[in-house]
PDB file of C-alpha atoms in Angstrom:
ATOM      1  CA  UNK A1047      -3.335  11.638   6.936  1.00  0.00           C
ATOM      2  CA  UNK A1048      -0.746  11.498   9.753  1.00  0.00           C
ATOM      3  CA  UNK A1049       2.705  10.230   8.935  1.00  0.00           C
ATOM      4  CA  UNK A1050       2.891   6.484  10.049  1.00  0.00           C
ATOM      5  CA  UNK A1051       5.366   6.102  12.709  1.00  0.00           C
ATOM      6  CA  UNK A1052       4.395   2.288  14.067  1.00  0.00           C
ATOM      7  CA  UNK A1053       5.252  -1.166  12.694  1.00  0.00           C
ATOM      8  CA  UNK A1054       3.650  -4.435  12.887  1.00  0.00           C
ATOM      9  CA  UNK A1055       5.256  -7.483  12.206  1.00  0.00           C
ATOM     10  CA  UNK A1056       3.772 -10.551  10.950  1.00  0.00           C
ATOM     11  CA  UNK A1057       4.919 -14.188  10.747  1.00  0.00           C
ATOM     12  CA  UNK A1058       3.112 -16.199   7.797  1.00  0.00           C
ATOM     13  CA  UNK A1059       3.874 -18.810   6.009  1.00  0.00           C
ATOM     14  CA  UNK A1060       4.389 -18.948   2.158  1.00  0.00           C
ATOM     15  CA  UNK A1061       0.624 -20.021   1.217  1.00  0.00           C
ATOM     16  CA  UNK A1062      -0.650 -17.249   3.305  1.00  0.00           C
ATOM     17  CA  UNK A1063       2.022 -14.760   1.765  1.00  0.00           C
ATOM     18  CA  UNK A1064       1.072 -15.577  -1.744  1.00  0.00           C
ATOM     19  CA  UNK A1065      -2.785 -15.281  -0.986  1.00  0.00           C
ATOM     20  CA  UNK A1066      -2.504 -11.855   0.385  1.00  0.00           C
ATOM     21  CA  UNK A1067      -0.260 -11.127  -2.568  1.00  0.00           C
ATOM     22  CA  UNK A1068      -2.682 -12.001  -5.054  1.00  0.00           C
ATOM     23  CA  UNK A1069      -5.243 -10.144  -3.333  1.00  0.00           C
ATOM     24  CA  UNK A1070      -3.544  -7.090  -3.120  1.00  0.00           C
ATOM     25  CA  UNK A1071      -2.336  -7.231  -6.913  1.00  0.00           C
ATOM     26  CA  UNK A1072      -6.217  -7.860  -7.701  1.00  0.00           C
ATOM     27  CA  UNK A1073      -7.005  -4.567  -5.976  1.00  0.00           C
ATOM     28  CA  UNK A1074      -4.166  -2.623  -7.518  1.00  0.00           C
ATOM     29  CA  UNK A1075      -2.658  -2.105  -3.711  1.00  0.00           C
ATOM     30  CA  UNK A1076       0.934  -2.743  -2.394  1.00  0.00           C
ATOM     31  CA  UNK A1077       0.931  -5.697   0.066  1.00  0.00           C
ATOM     32  CA  UNK A1078       1.321  -3.344   3.012  1.00  0.00           C
ATOM     33  CA  UNK A1079      -1.655  -1.156   1.944  1.00  0.00           C
ATOM     34  CA  UNK A1080      -4.018  -4.162   1.392  1.00  0.00           C
ATOM     35  CA  UNK A1081      -3.310  -5.841   4.781  1.00  0.00           C
ATOM     36  CA  UNK A1082      -3.620  -2.944   6.715  1.00  0.00           C
ATOM     37  CA  UNK A1083      -6.877  -1.987   4.939  1.00  0.00           C
ATOM     38  CA  UNK A1084      -8.176  -5.323   5.447  1.00  0.00           C
ATOM     39  CA  UNK A1085      -7.340  -5.907   9.120  1.00  0.00           C
ATOM     40  CA  UNK A1086      -8.399  -2.121  10.190  1.00  0.00           C
ATOM     41  CA  UNK A1087     -11.714  -3.174   7.975  1.00  0.00           C
ATOM     42  CA  UNK A1088     -11.983  -6.180  10.091  1.00  0.00           C
ATOM     43  CA  UNK A1089     -11.176  -4.716  13.623  1.00  0.00           C
ATOM     44  CA  UNK A1090     -14.162  -2.152  12.622  1.00  0.00           C
ATOM     45  CA  UNK A1091     -16.434  -4.787  11.997  1.00  0.00           C
ATOM     46  CA  UNK A1092     -15.723  -6.685  15.342  1.00  0.00           C
ATOM     47  CA  UNK A1093     -15.961  -3.624  17.531  1.00  0.00           C
ATOM     48  CA  UNK A1094     -19.091  -2.081  15.414  1.00  0.00           C
ATOM     49  CA  UNK A1095     -21.797  -3.733  17.751  1.00  0.00           C
ATOM     50  CA  UNK A1096     -19.868  -2.775  20.735  1.00  0.00           C
ATOM     51  CA  UNK A1097     -19.487   0.934  19.869  1.00  0.00           C
ATOM     52  CA  UNK A1098     -22.924   1.953  18.562  1.00  0.00           C
ATOM     53  CA  UNK A1099     -26.047   0.141  17.749  1.00  0.00           C
ATOM     54  CA  UNK A1100     -29.087   1.779  15.833  1.00  0.00           C
ATOM     55  CA  UNK A1101     -32.821   1.196  16.918  1.00  0.00           C
ATOM     56  CA  UNK A1102     -36.206   2.236  15.298  1.00  0.00           C
ATOM     57  CA  UNK A1103     -38.209   5.050  16.984  1.00  0.00           C
ATOM     58  CA  UNK A1104     -40.246   2.352  18.817  1.00  0.00           C
ATOM     59  CA  UNK A1105     -37.402   0.494  20.322  1.00  0.00           C
ATOM     60  CA  UNK A1106     -35.559   3.672  20.914  1.00  0.00           C
ATOM     61  CA  UNK A1107     -38.260   4.722  23.024  1.00  0.00           C
ATOM     62  CA  UNK A1108     -38.645   1.184  24.985  1.00  0.00           C
ATOM     63  CA  UNK A1109     -34.768   1.564  25.426  1.00  0.00           C
ATOM     64  CA  UNK A1110     -34.608   4.912  26.780  1.00  0.00           C
ATOM     65  CA  UNK A1111     -37.698   4.170  29.062  1.00  0.00           C
ATOM     66  CA  UNK A1112     -35.799   1.126  30.284  1.00  0.00           C
ATOM     67  CA  UNK A1113     -32.687   3.354  31.269  1.00  0.00           C
ATOM     68  CA  UNK A1114     -34.969   5.901  33.199  1.00  0.00           C
ATOM     69  CA  UNK A1115     -36.782   3.530  35.467  1.00  0.00           C
ATOM     70  CA  UNK A1116     -35.095   3.486  38.741  1.00  0.00           C
ATOM     71  CA  UNK A1117     -32.666   0.300  39.475  1.00  0.00           C
ATOM     72  CA  UNK A1118     -34.464  -2.792  41.341  1.00  0.00           C
ATOM     73  CA  UNK A1119     -33.299  -5.050  43.483  1.00  0.00           C
ATOM     74  CA  UNK A1120     -33.338  -8.856  41.872  1.00  0.00           C
ATOM     75  CA  UNK A1121     -34.166 -11.367  44.391  1.00  0.00           C
ATOM     76  CA  UNK A1122     -31.286 -13.594  45.064  1.00  0.00           C
ATOM     77  CA  UNK A1123     -28.648 -11.473  42.578  1.00  0.00           C
ATOM     78  CA  UNK A1124     -26.805 -10.059  45.513  1.00  0.00           C
ATOM     79  CA  UNK A1125     -26.387 -13.544  47.047  1.00  0.00           C
ATOM     80  CA  UNK A1126     -25.282 -14.948  43.757  1.00  0.00           C
ATOM     81  CA  UNK A1127     -22.790 -12.510  42.974  1.00  0.00           C
ATOM     82  CA  UNK A1128     -21.285 -12.953  46.357  1.00  0.00           C
ATOM     83  CA  UNK A1129     -21.013 -16.411  46.839  1.00  0.00           C
ATOM     84  CA  UNK A1130     -17.948 -18.538  46.005  1.00  0.00           C
ATOM     85  CA  UNK A1131     -18.019 -20.215  42.681  1.00  0.00           C
ATOM     86  CA  UNK A1132     -16.486 -23.407  41.137  1.00  0.00           C
ATOM     87  CA  UNK A1133     -14.040 -21.216  39.845  1.00  0.00           C
ATOM     88  CA  UNK A1134     -13.099 -19.980  43.343  1.00  0.00           C
ATOM     89  CA  UNK A1135     -12.494 -23.607  44.465  1.00  0.00           C
ATOM     90  CA  UNK A1136     -10.005 -24.047  42.167  1.00  0.00           C
ATOM     91  CA  UNK A1137      -8.088 -21.159  43.208  1.00  0.00           C
ATOM     92  CA  UNK A1138      -7.922 -22.513  46.549  1.00  0.00           C
ATOM     93  CA  UNK A1139      -6.714 -25.971  45.693  1.00  0.00           C
TER      94      UNK A1139
END
């Protein structure tokens, strides 16, 4: 395992700290180890569906076929994406 050289400072209230300390004690971990493991597990969960997704064989074939089809023009899409939006109007105000 690599030596840890980075630090992360957190501000928390007494109730939050007490909760984290109780949970770390319950798992037999130090407070730092518990917070680090919990935060990295949560981060991995948030990013999981953005990095990988699983398909059964039938769905994989359909997905693969869709990727292999040539691109198509969608009626009105080019115009839609080049027209100013209500957000653009705000920038000009």
